[in-house]
XYZ file of C-alpha atoms in Angstrom:
767
model
C 34.100 41.344 -5.876
C 36.334 40.647 -8.872
C 35.204 41.741 -12.326
C 37.368 40.394 -15.131
C 34.813 38.938 -17.538
C 33.604 40.936 -20.515
C 29.946 41.938 -20.666
C 27.958 40.275 -23.441
C 24.297 39.346 -23.736
C 24.799 35.746 -24.888
C 28.329 34.786 -23.927
C 30.724 34.712 -21.004
C 34.037 36.019 -22.307
C 37.478 36.018 -20.710
C 40.137 38.001 -22.558
C 43.734 37.502 -21.450
C 45.040 34.664 -19.292
C 45.631 35.395 -15.602
C 46.558 32.239 -13.646
C 45.100 33.824 -10.482
C 41.651 33.732 -12.100
C 41.963 30.280 -13.606
C 40.150 28.227 -10.962
C 37.350 30.796 -10.897
C 37.065 30.458 -14.667
C 37.120 26.673 -14.411
C 33.890 26.989 -12.427
C 32.212 29.732 -14.436
C 32.930 28.149 -17.836
C 31.722 24.672 -16.787
C 29.538 22.680 -19.162
C 26.977 19.968 -18.438
C 23.786 18.258 -19.595
C 22.065 16.973 -16.455
C 23.799 13.588 -16.711
C 27.424 14.699 -16.646
C 29.391 17.863 -16.178
C 32.874 19.146 -16.830
C 34.814 22.020 -15.303
C 36.648 24.246 -17.756
C 39.985 22.499 -17.314
C 42.428 22.715 -20.195
C 42.702 19.796 -22.589
C 46.494 20.124 -22.669
C 48.725 19.743 -19.623
C 48.618 22.529 -17.066
C 50.982 22.529 -14.092
C 49.447 25.612 -12.487
C 46.717 25.696 -9.858
C 43.653 23.807 -11.075
C 40.709 21.760 -9.816
C 40.262 18.978 -12.342
C 36.612 18.014 -12.385
C 34.574 15.571 -14.481
C 31.366 14.469 -12.772
C 28.726 11.842 -13.542
C 25.272 12.419 -12.067
C 24.280 10.026 -9.303
C 27.711 8.409 -8.966
C 28.960 9.089 -5.466
C 31.142 7.774 -2.676
C 30.475 7.505 1.083
C 33.679 9.133 2.323
C 34.125 8.191 5.985
C 33.236 11.052 8.304
C 36.183 12.926 9.739
C 35.531 14.823 12.976
C 37.550 15.810 16.014
C 35.383 13.702 18.272
C 32.407 11.482 17.721
C 28.899 12.192 18.953
C 26.019 9.754 19.032
C 23.933 10.225 15.922
C 26.739 11.384 13.657
C 26.428 9.972 10.141
C 29.040 7.421 9.185
C 30.011 9.182 5.975
C 29.815 12.334 3.904
C 28.567 11.583 0.390
C 30.548 12.991 -2.497
C 29.820 13.144 -6.198
C 33.075 11.802 -7.526
C 35.654 13.378 -9.718
C 35.605 10.691 -12.402
C 37.518 9.828 -15.566
C 39.288 12.766 -17.153
C 37.933 12.376 -20.680
C 39.012 15.712 -22.162
C 42.773 15.144 -22.010
C 44.892 15.878 -25.100
C 48.572 16.392 -24.312
C 50.479 18.400 -26.926
C 54.254 18.340 -27.488
C 56.099 20.738 -29.778
C 59.333 19.181 -30.968
C 59.422 17.210 -27.730
C 58.484 20.092 -25.388
C 55.129 19.936 -23.596
C 52.607 22.683 -24.170
C 51.832 24.016 -20.684
C 50.273 27.448 -20.187
C 51.983 27.708 -16.804
C 55.385 27.441 -18.493
C 55.030 29.446 -21.676
C 54.043 32.954 -22.664
C 50.346 33.219 -23.504
C 49.070 35.845 -25.934
C 45.629 36.688 -27.336
C 43.898 34.340 -24.910
C 40.121 34.269 -25.280
C 37.776 31.830 -23.550
C 34.084 31.944 -24.482
C 31.079 30.149 -23.048
C 28.501 30.375 -25.809
C 25.257 30.094 -23.873
C 23.006 30.489 -26.899
C 24.342 27.331 -28.582
C 25.804 25.449 -25.619
C 29.544 25.084 -26.147
C 32.893 26.250 -24.739
C 35.624 27.647 -26.974
C 39.152 28.796 -26.300
C 41.836 30.336 -28.475
C 45.324 31.644 -27.727
C 48.842 31.955 -29.028
C 51.509 30.095 -27.054
C 55.135 31.234 -27.184
C 57.369 28.343 -26.143
C 60.609 28.872 -24.227
C 62.606 28.531 -27.469
C 60.506 31.209 -29.189
C 58.314 28.911 -31.257
C 54.793 30.280 -31.582
C 51.642 28.281 -32.216
C 47.990 29.165 -32.455
C 45.523 26.930 -30.611
C 41.749 26.857 -31.011
C 39.581 24.427 -29.046
C 35.833 23.848 -28.972
C 34.064 21.353 -26.732
C 30.598 20.506 -25.491
C 28.626 17.805 -23.753
C 25.537 16.956 -25.728
C 22.090 17.730 -24.330
C 20.699 15.559 -27.135
C 22.927 12.505 -26.590
C 23.402 12.576 -22.840
C 26.395 10.249 -22.755
C 28.475 12.058 -25.386
C 31.156 14.718 -25.114
C 33.180 15.996 -28.061
C 36.217 18.199 -28.704
C 37.789 19.868 -31.711
C 41.377 20.848 -30.907
C 43.330 22.715 -33.599
C 47.006 23.733 -33.634
C 48.832 25.885 -36.205
C 52.580 26.719 -35.978
C 53.035 30.412 -36.716
C 56.810 30.797 -37.077
C 58.273 27.316 -37.477
C 57.930 23.920 -39.085
C 58.398 20.786 -37.073
C 56.757 17.922 -35.253
C 53.570 18.105 -33.227
C 52.778 15.167 -30.978
C 49.265 14.616 -29.648
C 48.291 12.271 -26.828
C 44.530 11.927 -26.482
C 43.732 9.829 -23.429
C 41.277 8.663 -20.774
C 42.575 8.918 -17.210
C 40.711 7.296 -14.327
C 43.556 7.794 -11.850
C 41.884 10.843 -10.340
C 40.957 11.983 -6.834
C 38.628 14.395 -5.127
C 40.222 17.511 -3.703
C 37.785 17.282 -0.777
C 38.594 13.669 0.136
C 38.495 13.379 3.922
C 41.574 11.158 4.023
C 43.254 12.001 0.683
C 41.962 8.655 -0.548
C 41.521 7.724 -4.186
C 38.062 6.296 -4.694
C 38.441 4.319 -7.943
C 39.631 0.835 -8.933
C 40.368 -0.338 -12.450
C 38.069 -2.951 -13.979
C 38.917 -2.954 -17.691
C 41.054 -1.120 -20.197
C 41.786 -1.520 -23.873
C 43.428 0.728 -26.426
C 43.811 0.476 -30.168
C 44.666 2.683 -33.116
C 42.548 5.789 -32.606
C 40.485 4.206 -29.848
C 40.456 3.485 -26.150
C 38.108 2.227 -23.487
C 38.398 2.327 -19.720
C 36.134 0.990 -16.985
C 36.623 1.978 -13.362
C 34.522 1.278 -10.292
C 34.146 2.873 -6.896
C 35.742 1.134 -3.931
C 32.357 1.237 -2.212
C 28.811 0.978 -3.607
C 30.143 -0.611 -6.798
C 29.328 2.186 -9.239
C 30.978 1.480 -12.602
C 31.852 4.030 -15.284
C 33.010 3.136 -18.762
C 34.510 5.779 -21.025
C 35.220 5.030 -24.662
C 37.036 7.385 -27.011
C 37.655 7.723 -30.721
C 39.744 10.398 -32.386
C 40.830 11.406 -35.847
C 43.397 13.924 -37.047
C 43.067 16.242 -40.031
C 45.711 18.500 -41.568
C 44.394 21.420 -43.539
C 41.047 19.651 -43.607
C 42.382 16.342 -44.961
C 42.168 13.234 -42.778
C 45.520 11.645 -41.921
C 46.224 7.945 -41.506
C 48.845 7.753 -38.774
C 50.322 4.979 -36.685
C 49.899 5.673 -32.994
C 51.872 4.452 -30.025
C 49.456 2.636 -27.712
C 49.711 3.675 -24.062
C 48.277 1.616 -21.234
C 48.977 1.976 -17.552
C 46.919 1.719 -14.394
C 43.530 3.374 -14.969
C 44.846 5.044 -18.113
C 44.636 4.459 -21.860
C 45.838 6.683 -24.644
C 47.459 7.070 -28.035
C 50.569 9.053 -28.877
C 50.733 10.213 -32.467
C 53.084 12.623 -34.256
C 52.449 14.880 -37.228
C 54.981 16.749 -39.348
C 53.655 20.232 -39.968
C 54.834 23.277 -41.850
C 54.531 26.872 -40.788
C 50.976 28.108 -41.299
C 49.408 24.661 -41.635
C 46.633 23.639 -39.241
C 46.264 20.261 -37.570
C 42.917 19.446 -35.952
C 42.215 16.562 -33.597
C 38.568 15.564 -33.197
C 37.924 13.595 -30.030
C 34.624 11.858 -29.277
C 33.938 10.277 -25.896
C 31.050 8.242 -24.526
C 30.663 8.116 -20.737
C 28.198 5.499 -19.489
C 27.477 4.297 -15.963
C 26.077 1.264 -14.211
C 23.145 3.399 -13.099
C 21.756 3.105 -16.620
C 23.385 -0.032 -18.034
C 24.090 -3.541 -16.808
C 27.636 -4.226 -15.639
C 28.205 -6.746 -18.390
C 27.003 -4.355 -21.089
C 28.921 -1.196 -20.175
C 31.759 -1.481 -22.687
C 29.419 -2.508 -25.476
C 26.984 0.286 -24.601
C 29.763 2.879 -24.556
C 31.060 1.788 -27.938
C 27.599 1.752 -29.455
C 26.845 5.280 -28.217
C 30.278 6.417 -29.367
C 29.879 4.961 -32.857
C 26.622 6.801 -33.482
C 28.283 10.079 -32.469
C 31.329 9.467 -34.659
C 29.105 8.619 -37.628
C 27.211 11.886 -37.125
C 30.436 13.879 -36.965
C 31.503 16.877 -34.915
C 29.754 19.542 -36.983
C 26.425 17.701 -36.982
C 26.658 17.119 -33.235
C 27.387 20.798 -32.680
C 24.492 21.777 -34.943
C 21.993 19.574 -33.107
C 23.343 20.997 -29.841
C 22.540 24.515 -31.046
C 19.033 23.466 -32.098
C 18.344 21.805 -28.747
C 19.550 24.854 -26.845
C 17.383 27.060 -29.038
C 14.385 25.025 -27.883
C 15.414 25.411 -24.243
C 15.739 29.163 -24.609
C 12.271 29.336 -26.152
C 10.928 27.961 -22.872
C 13.064 29.758 -20.334
C 14.737 32.892 -21.712
C 14.498 36.224 -19.921
C 15.205 39.320 -22.006
C 16.361 42.523 -20.310
C 16.703 45.715 -22.335
C 19.054 48.497 -21.300
C 21.319 46.619 -18.867
C 23.876 44.251 -20.392
C 25.284 43.194 -16.987
C 21.843 42.124 -15.812
C 21.046 40.430 -19.143
C 24.265 38.436 -19.198
C 23.813 37.445 -15.584
C 20.288 36.083 -15.829
C 21.112 34.081 -18.943
C 24.182 32.642 -17.232
C 22.032 31.543 -14.314
C 19.373 29.995 -16.558
C 22.062 28.297 -18.652
C 23.690 26.670 -15.635
C 20.335 25.493 -14.264
C 19.442 23.862 -17.577
C 22.897 22.258 -17.679
C 22.526 20.857 -14.173
C 19.106 19.203 -14.042
C 16.923 17.867 -16.834
C 14.277 16.202 -14.671
C 14.245 13.022 -16.734
C 15.525 10.792 -13.907
C 13.685 10.896 -10.565
C 16.729 9.329 -8.876
C 18.629 12.560 -9.400
C 18.453 15.878 -7.641
C 20.356 19.151 -7.601
C 23.533 19.858 -5.662
C 24.388 23.394 -4.526
C 27.359 23.433 -6.904
C 25.786 21.384 -9.674
C 28.574 19.914 -11.827
C 30.910 22.871 -11.328
C 32.897 21.852 -8.253
C 33.221 19.566 -5.252
C 32.134 21.755 -2.351
C 29.048 20.417 -0.544
C 29.766 17.032 -2.140
C 27.223 17.454 -4.917
C 24.590 16.317 -2.437
C 20.975 17.425 -2.084
C 20.093 20.179 0.395
C 16.851 22.017 1.177
C 17.929 24.435 -1.555
C 16.108 22.277 -4.090
C 12.683 22.598 -2.499
C 13.048 26.207 -1.365
C 14.736 27.749 -4.401
C 14.973 25.432 -7.408
C 11.446 24.061 -7.657
C 9.839 27.367 -8.791
C 12.213 27.619 -11.765
C 11.312 24.178 -13.064
C 7.621 24.720 -12.323
C 7.577 27.703 -14.664
C 10.037 26.705 -17.377
C 9.350 23.024 -18.043
C 6.639 20.410 -18.158
C 5.137 19.730 -14.731
C 6.581 16.201 -14.778
C 10.028 17.717 -14.235
C 9.167 19.422 -10.945
C 7.048 16.433 -9.975
C 10.150 14.272 -10.196
C 11.873 16.510 -7.663
C 9.072 15.693 -5.218
C 9.103 12.003 -6.127
C 12.789 11.967 -5.192
C 11.833 12.895 -1.619
C 8.878 10.519 -1.536
C 11.186 7.641 -2.426
C 13.377 8.604 0.529
C 10.520 8.713 3.046
C 11.492 5.464 4.770
C 15.072 6.691 5.137
C 13.740 9.946 6.598
C 11.808 7.934 9.162
C 14.998 6.040 9.984
C 16.827 9.348 10.413
C 14.235 10.463 12.959
C 14.586 7.210 14.897
C 18.379 7.591 15.012
C 17.825 10.848 16.887
C 15.487 9.210 19.388
C 12.068 9.957 17.913
C 9.518 7.158 18.042
C 7.648 8.224 14.919
C 7.684 10.703 12.086
C 10.248 11.613 9.459
C 13.211 13.963 9.563
C 14.555 14.529 6.089
C 18.333 14.864 5.987
C 20.128 18.160 5.686
C 22.479 16.586 3.157
C 21.867 13.388 1.247
C 22.370 11.234 -1.810
C 20.173 8.265 -0.978
C 17.941 9.521 1.834
C 20.444 8.982 4.638
C 21.853 11.954 6.514
C 25.498 12.496 5.610
C 26.257 15.901 7.118
C 28.479 15.995 10.184
C 28.243 19.464 11.688
C 26.220 19.090 14.867
C 24.511 22.469 14.757
C 23.305 21.786 11.220
C 22.789 18.032 11.124
C 20.664 17.845 14.261
C 19.364 21.377 14.712
C 18.638 22.844 11.278
C 15.374 20.955 11.146
C 13.494 23.657 9.261
C 14.460 21.702 6.135
C 11.446 19.491 6.887
C 9.243 22.527 6.405
C 10.795 23.343 3.023
C 9.939 19.869 1.760
C 6.351 20.218 2.958
C 6.130 23.682 1.390
C 7.382 22.298 -1.925
C 4.411 19.924 -2.054
C 2.050 22.852 -1.485
C 3.913 24.986 -4.020
C 3.768 22.281 -6.681
C 0.069 21.517 -6.222
C -0.885 25.183 -5.961
C 1.013 26.023 -9.159
C 0.144 23.039 -11.329
C -3.319 22.158 -10.019
C -2.150 18.541 -9.756
C -4.251 17.711 -6.683
C -3.978 14.022 -7.532
C -0.410 14.195 -6.249
C -1.709 14.648 -2.705
C -3.376 11.263 -2.592
C -0.716 9.524 -4.620
C 2.334 10.704 -2.684
C 1.932 14.015 -0.871
C -0.093 13.125 2.214
C 2.269 10.385 3.336
C 5.205 12.797 3.397
C 3.185 15.569 5.057
C 1.815 13.286 7.774
C 5.223 11.889 8.706
C 6.754 15.375 8.826
C 3.872 16.561 11.034
C 4.469 13.593 13.335
C 8.061 14.721 13.666
C 7.045 18.276 14.587
C 4.555 16.922 17.118
C 7.396 15.249 19.014
C 9.984 17.981 18.511
C 8.015 20.647 20.401
C 7.819 20.934 24.201
C 4.622 21.810 26.033
C 5.108 24.307 28.898
C 2.167 23.983 31.336
C 2.919 27.265 33.094
C 2.514 29.120 29.799
C 0.011 26.725 28.236
C 2.157 27.044 25.109
C 4.405 24.914 22.958
C 8.049 25.854 22.406
C 10.859 24.536 20.215
C 14.260 24.301 21.884
C 17.798 23.845 20.580
C 17.481 24.622 16.883
C 19.424 26.417 14.168
C 17.339 28.511 11.804
C 18.190 29.483 8.229
C 20.578 32.051 9.725
C 23.463 29.707 10.450
C 25.280 32.518 12.268
C 23.066 31.540 15.226
C 23.283 28.004 16.632
C 21.381 26.115 19.321
C 18.761 28.787 19.895
C 15.326 28.495 21.425
C 12.187 29.363 19.486
C 13.529 30.368 16.142
C 10.490 32.173 14.755
C 10.820 30.719 11.270
C 11.201 27.131 12.473
C 8.217 27.411 14.823
C 6.160 29.026 12.091
C 6.966 26.576 9.289
C 6.331 23.666 11.679
C 2.834 24.899 12.458
C 2.168 25.773 8.838
C 3.099 22.194 7.884
C 0.631 20.762 10.373
C -2.053 23.177 9.131
C -1.465 22.142 5.548
C -1.476 18.460 6.449
C -4.867 18.869 8.108
C -6.129 20.747 5.032
C -4.947 17.929 2.759
C -6.620 15.323 4.961
C -9.863 17.267 4.728
C -9.487 17.646 0.953
C -8.946 13.927 0.430
C -11.807 12.980 2.732
C -14.149 15.201 0.714
C -12.830 14.482 -2.785
C -11.158 11.058 -2.693
C -12.874 9.229 0.182
C -11.664 5.769 -0.817
C -8.054 6.897 -1.080
C -8.440 8.846 2.166
C -9.560 5.706 4.009
C -6.748 3.697 2.435
C -4.094 6.238 3.446
C -5.384 6.660 7.004
C -5.112 2.913 7.356
C -1.668 2.731 5.753
C -0.380 5.501 8.008
C -2.267 4.176 11.055
C -3.210 7.797 11.592
C -5.047 8.305 14.872
C -7.519 11.029 15.778
C -5.479 11.965 18.836
C -2.580 12.807 16.520
C -4.531 15.281 14.402
C -6.087 16.717 17.569
C -2.588 17.234 18.961
C -1.461 18.932 15.768
C -4.337 21.378 16.035
C -3.500 22.049 19.667
C 0.111 22.825 18.759
C -1.063 25.141 15.978
C -3.339 26.981 18.427
C -0.787 27.271 21.213
C 2.589 27.671 19.541
C 4.799 30.320 21.105
C 6.295 32.930 18.765
C 8.875 35.441 19.985
C 7.860 39.007 19.131
C 8.848 42.556 19.953
C 5.581 44.443 20.374
C 7.331 47.811 20.584
C 8.883 47.461 17.142
C 6.062 45.332 15.786
C 8.418 42.609 14.561
C 8.843 38.880 14.908
C 12.028 38.092 16.811
C 14.421 35.767 15.057
C 14.618 33.816 18.314
C 14.436 34.313 22.060
C 17.036 36.816 23.236
C 17.808 38.281 19.834
C 17.487 41.832 21.145
C 20.077 41.122 23.848
C 22.727 41.508 21.161
C 24.627 44.677 20.316
C 22.530 46.154 17.516
C 25.232 47.573 15.222
C 24.162 47.630 11.581
C 26.358 46.293 8.775
C 26.830 49.785 7.323
C 28.512 50.812 10.582
C 31.080 47.998 10.417
C 34.565 48.698 9.116
C 34.585 47.016 5.663
C 37.810 45.229 6.583
C 35.718 42.859 8.714
C 33.725 41.609 5.733
C 33.092 38.884 4.859
C 32.723 37.895 8.499
C 33.192 34.191 7.803
C 36.689 34.907 6.492
C 37.723 37.438 9.124
C 36.011 36.671 12.439
C 36.197 33.715 14.763
C 33.107 31.505 14.845
C 32.575 32.449 18.481
C 32.483 36.140 17.596
C 30.049 35.531 14.748
C 27.686 33.536 16.969
C 27.570 36.296 19.575
C 26.981 39.018 17.011
C 23.718 40.364 15.640
C 24.734 39.714 12.051
C 22.551 37.505 9.886
C 23.954 35.196 7.220
C 20.754 34.933 5.196
C 17.010 35.512 5.301
C 15.500 33.922 8.406
C 12.374 35.707 9.608
C 12.202 37.112 6.099
C 12.337 33.575 4.697
C 9.069 32.893 6.482
C 7.499 36.102 5.220
C 8.562 35.118 1.704
C 7.156 31.582 1.872
C 3.971 32.538 3.695
C 3.488 35.910 2.079
C -0.266 35.462 1.768
C -0.546 35.326 5.578
C 0.973 38.752 6.309
C 0.115 42.297 5.259
C 2.555 44.750 3.730
C 3.016 46.725 6.938
C 4.127 43.595 8.783
C 6.557 42.711 6.001
C 7.874 46.265 5.881
C 8.565 46.483 9.623
C 10.430 43.193 9.629
C 12.352 43.927 6.424
C 13.380 47.371 7.642
C 14.638 45.891 10.902
C 16.453 42.762 9.696
C 17.948 43.689 6.330
C 20.425 46.231 7.807
C 21.875 43.434 9.993
C 22.173 40.953 7.112
C 25.618 40.338 5.603
C 24.285 38.083 2.794
C 27.164 35.645 3.198
C 24.919 32.866 2.000
C 24.292 32.745 -1.725
C 20.629 32.069 -0.912
C 20.088 35.411 0.805
C 20.016 38.259 -1.761
C 17.248 36.720 -3.891
C 14.746 36.555 -1.009
C 15.540 40.138 -0.069
C 15.179 41.244 -3.688
C 11.721 39.670 -3.995
C 10.477 41.200 -0.744
C 11.979 44.584 -1.659
C 10.030 44.488 -4.927
C 6.807 43.812 -3.052
C 7.508 46.684 -0.674
C 8.319 49.135 -3.443
C 12.017 49.378 -2.530
C 13.102 49.382 -6.147
C 16.742 50.379 -5.655
C 17.256 47.795 -2.918
C 15.558 45.174 -5.097
C 17.899 45.953 -7.983
C 20.967 45.970 -5.726
C 20.055 42.552 -4.347
C 19.222 41.221 -7.822
C 22.587 42.264 -9.225
C 24.336 40.702 -6.260
C 22.616 37.345 -6.592
C 22.704 37.255 -10.396
C 26.396 38.124 -10.714
C 27.469 36.272 -7.586
C 29.770 33.939 -9.520
C 30.540 36.088 -12.544
C 31.962 38.768 -10.241
C 33.014 36.388 -7.445
C 31.179 38.419 -4.791
C 31.876 35.985 -1.950
C 35.437 35.174 -2.993
C 34.659 31.466 -3.341
C 33.653 30.821 -6.957
C 36.790 28.726 -7.472
C 35.032 26.021 -5.415
C 32.221 25.889 -7.973
C 29.265 28.036 -8.984
C 26.342 28.605 -6.623
C 23.950 26.622 -8.748
C 20.941 26.472 -6.451
C 21.054 30.201 -5.748
C 20.848 30.705 -9.510
C 17.253 29.539 -9.262
C 16.778 32.270 -6.679
C 18.113 34.726 -9.239
C 15.422 33.616 -11.672
C 12.836 34.126 -8.908
C 14.184 37.635 -8.326
C 13.106 38.548 -11.847
C 9.895 36.547 -12.202
C 8.554 36.612 -8.629
C 10.237 39.903 -7.783
C 10.121 42.348 -10.697
C 7.373 40.285 -12.356
C 5.336 39.999 -9.166
C 4.259 36.427 -9.971
C 2.019 34.737 -7.409
C -0.615 31.999 -7.656
C -3.837 32.568 -5.738
C -6.899 30.335 -5.926
C -5.648 28.702 -9.097
C -5.096 31.995 -10.904
C -1.729 33.331 -12.003
C -1.259 36.863 -10.651
C 1.267 39.296 -12.124
C 2.075 42.707 -10.736
C 5.224 43.741 -12.621
C 7.346 46.865 -12.732
C 10.485 47.816 -14.663
C 13.557 48.617 -12.540
C 14.925 52.073 -13.233
C 18.120 50.584 -14.685
C 16.171 48.746 -17.426
C 14.047 49.992 -20.308
C 11.967 46.791 -20.470
C 12.077 43.087 -19.725
C 10.253 39.929 -20.689
C 10.027 36.397 -19.354
C 8.150 33.181 -20.072
C 6.270 30.919 -17.708
C 4.488 27.632 -18.165
C 1.221 27.597 -16.231
C -1.245 24.724 -16.295
C -0.488 23.823 -19.897
C -0.126 27.339 -21.286
C 3.165 29.047 -22.059
C 2.876 32.757 -21.451
C 5.311 35.407 -22.597
C 5.178 38.491 -20.391
C 6.558 41.772 -21.797
C 6.877 44.702 -19.414
C 7.742 48.281 -20.387
C 7.311 51.545 -18.556
C 4.074 52.101 -20.512
C 2.347 48.717 -20.803
C 2.250 45.021 -19.987
C 1.643 42.555 -22.814
C 0.990 38.888 -22.115
C 1.052 36.561 -25.125
C -0.247 33.010 -24.953
C 2.122 30.904 -27.087
C -0.074 27.784 -26.900
C -3.597 26.785 -27.920
C -4.628 26.361 -24.284
C -6.578 29.326 -22.839
C -5.230 30.902 -19.665
C -6.827 32.919 -16.879
C -4.496 35.480 -15.320
C -4.699 38.542 -13.116
C -2.767 41.652 -14.156
C -2.384 44.326 -11.497
C -5.446 42.960 -9.726
C -7.754 42.639 -12.739
C -8.619 39.200 -14.157
C -8.260 38.418 -17.873
C -8.858 35.343 -20.016
C -6.302 34.891 -22.802
C -7.441 32.650 -25.621
C -5.135 30.214 -27.357
C -2.427 32.168 -29.240
C -4.089 35.336 -28.001
C -2.774 38.223 -25.965
C -3.815 40.918 -23.536
C -2.423 44.421 -23.166
C -2.699 46.553 -20.067
C -1.478 50.121 -19.661
C 0.794 50.716 -16.684
């Protein structure tokens, strides 16, 4: 854990420049708008360690798989969201010497991510090698109003000299991904053009033919007055820029305003890209930097009205939850059902920016509660559109029917190449099925089942039907050779969670079939015909449900993570020498696999998902047994434990786990934030507050709340959208107040008692 950021309720603040923290800060201070994202790289040159990162949503590259040896079924490629045109670049020379924070003395450095208004600022004093001092202030943002626009104000003031400042604003498409399998550059130049104060650059991927056009315009002001300067035009391969010099006296300020439009062939025709970029750019330039920044603040204010969580009495917790909400709103807007959420969002390259089961298991609840239901619906539509690819994936592994959704994907094809995950971590199918249930249960949108849901559920159930083995001697079904959520166990038999979520999926599919037969008989008949669904299939599903084998330890009264789990040496994490942690950075993989230690919630993941099926005593026995063996080396682990701890009344453990998940990146708990923020676990952080401390559940179409205030807080409040109503929940140690901020009445249950809240009304309950 590394704490170097200042605590503040609305901002992330770094005071003082330490190059050792820079790549961590590049991740933490990232900005985005759901369509593009930018790491917090410096505008000026920087020769120190840095991961340059500008990313455009949905633009990716199929980087050829690199493995030691090939196995049948391996995917041909690993998909990567590409590091694209560096649009922020502004080189600065002082009397011919480059400004480079790795080569000069840096004083009074402050970097601020203003989460309330949605922009990044940076200020510092640079002392050049010859003693010249200059003050730099920079502000930049990517617009959440104009999704293809980014803008920068970069100001320089000489403090102890007069001389010449030279600025080189540019667009650079000659970039590469740090995680390229073969150190390959993925871009080719298509078009470039530069003029006085302008530039445009089009590049395309070597495969898949994605095109990106970036167009820039800049202007320079001295002491607030616009200058008319002749620029040197620079053009080279995949690069356009201007070089312009300004004579400046001590104490004067020169400001460069740079506007950039980034457009892609995903949203524009190839022949219209340059024109589209220039048109978008012109409207931004006409508005001006201050107006763009003002509309950015207004738009973020609206977002915070929907999704803010207020915590009183704990600044670290307050800052952390807002940071998590901010990054989630920067990463996914839900307006494009072709897009999904990568585990690092737009903050880094690890995991390729691809879609994992994280979306369905962790992200969906956040968007269900903080946005219109169409947003979360689009996350499900994304998977529905990939159903045929999922069926192809199953066939590649030898299955004659059914669908296996990929562990990692961009377009529905599997692109992950670790055997134990690609072919064995099949529980992801269950997360996708559960997301359909979660969406319908929360929104009441039962029409989704007939429109899209049943087809996905049926094909997943067909997969489970083939994946199990029937053992005549036991008259039971088993599931062999799987990897559960705990990836510190590979190729195990009868992972409890996988067996359980498989049977739950088949149960839910049968329930949906029954619902449609009773309520939409015509659509039911149509779908049964489309799916060619046979009675012997549904009979088989029921037989598997009835006869599935689950490993248990009757003496302890717990579900076993898998067969043979108790054969391990049962040494708890607290009894390990701390020098061994984190295990994944200190132990061999062989040693990890033979140990008892758990990477993330596994059995407990099932008890979290299917909480309505198990009583508190069952949850308590399993939590008390498994949590002491859990090292939480997955970012997805602490949030599940926090929610269950809340339910069990373990308030200190719940708070400990909340702080760990919420400040995972801010404090670099896992020593890996430089690779990018853990974006999908941020949704788990939100769940820790709302589902954990807020006790939110949905039962029989009614929103249930059973909140408590952690001892470290004096009060907290959160907002949730539920079936058209937006409810603000305030919790203190004395009372719970729920305010309906819409005209739509809402029925809720508070601490087990049902209430109807009229439009714009409220209800108060003593605690």
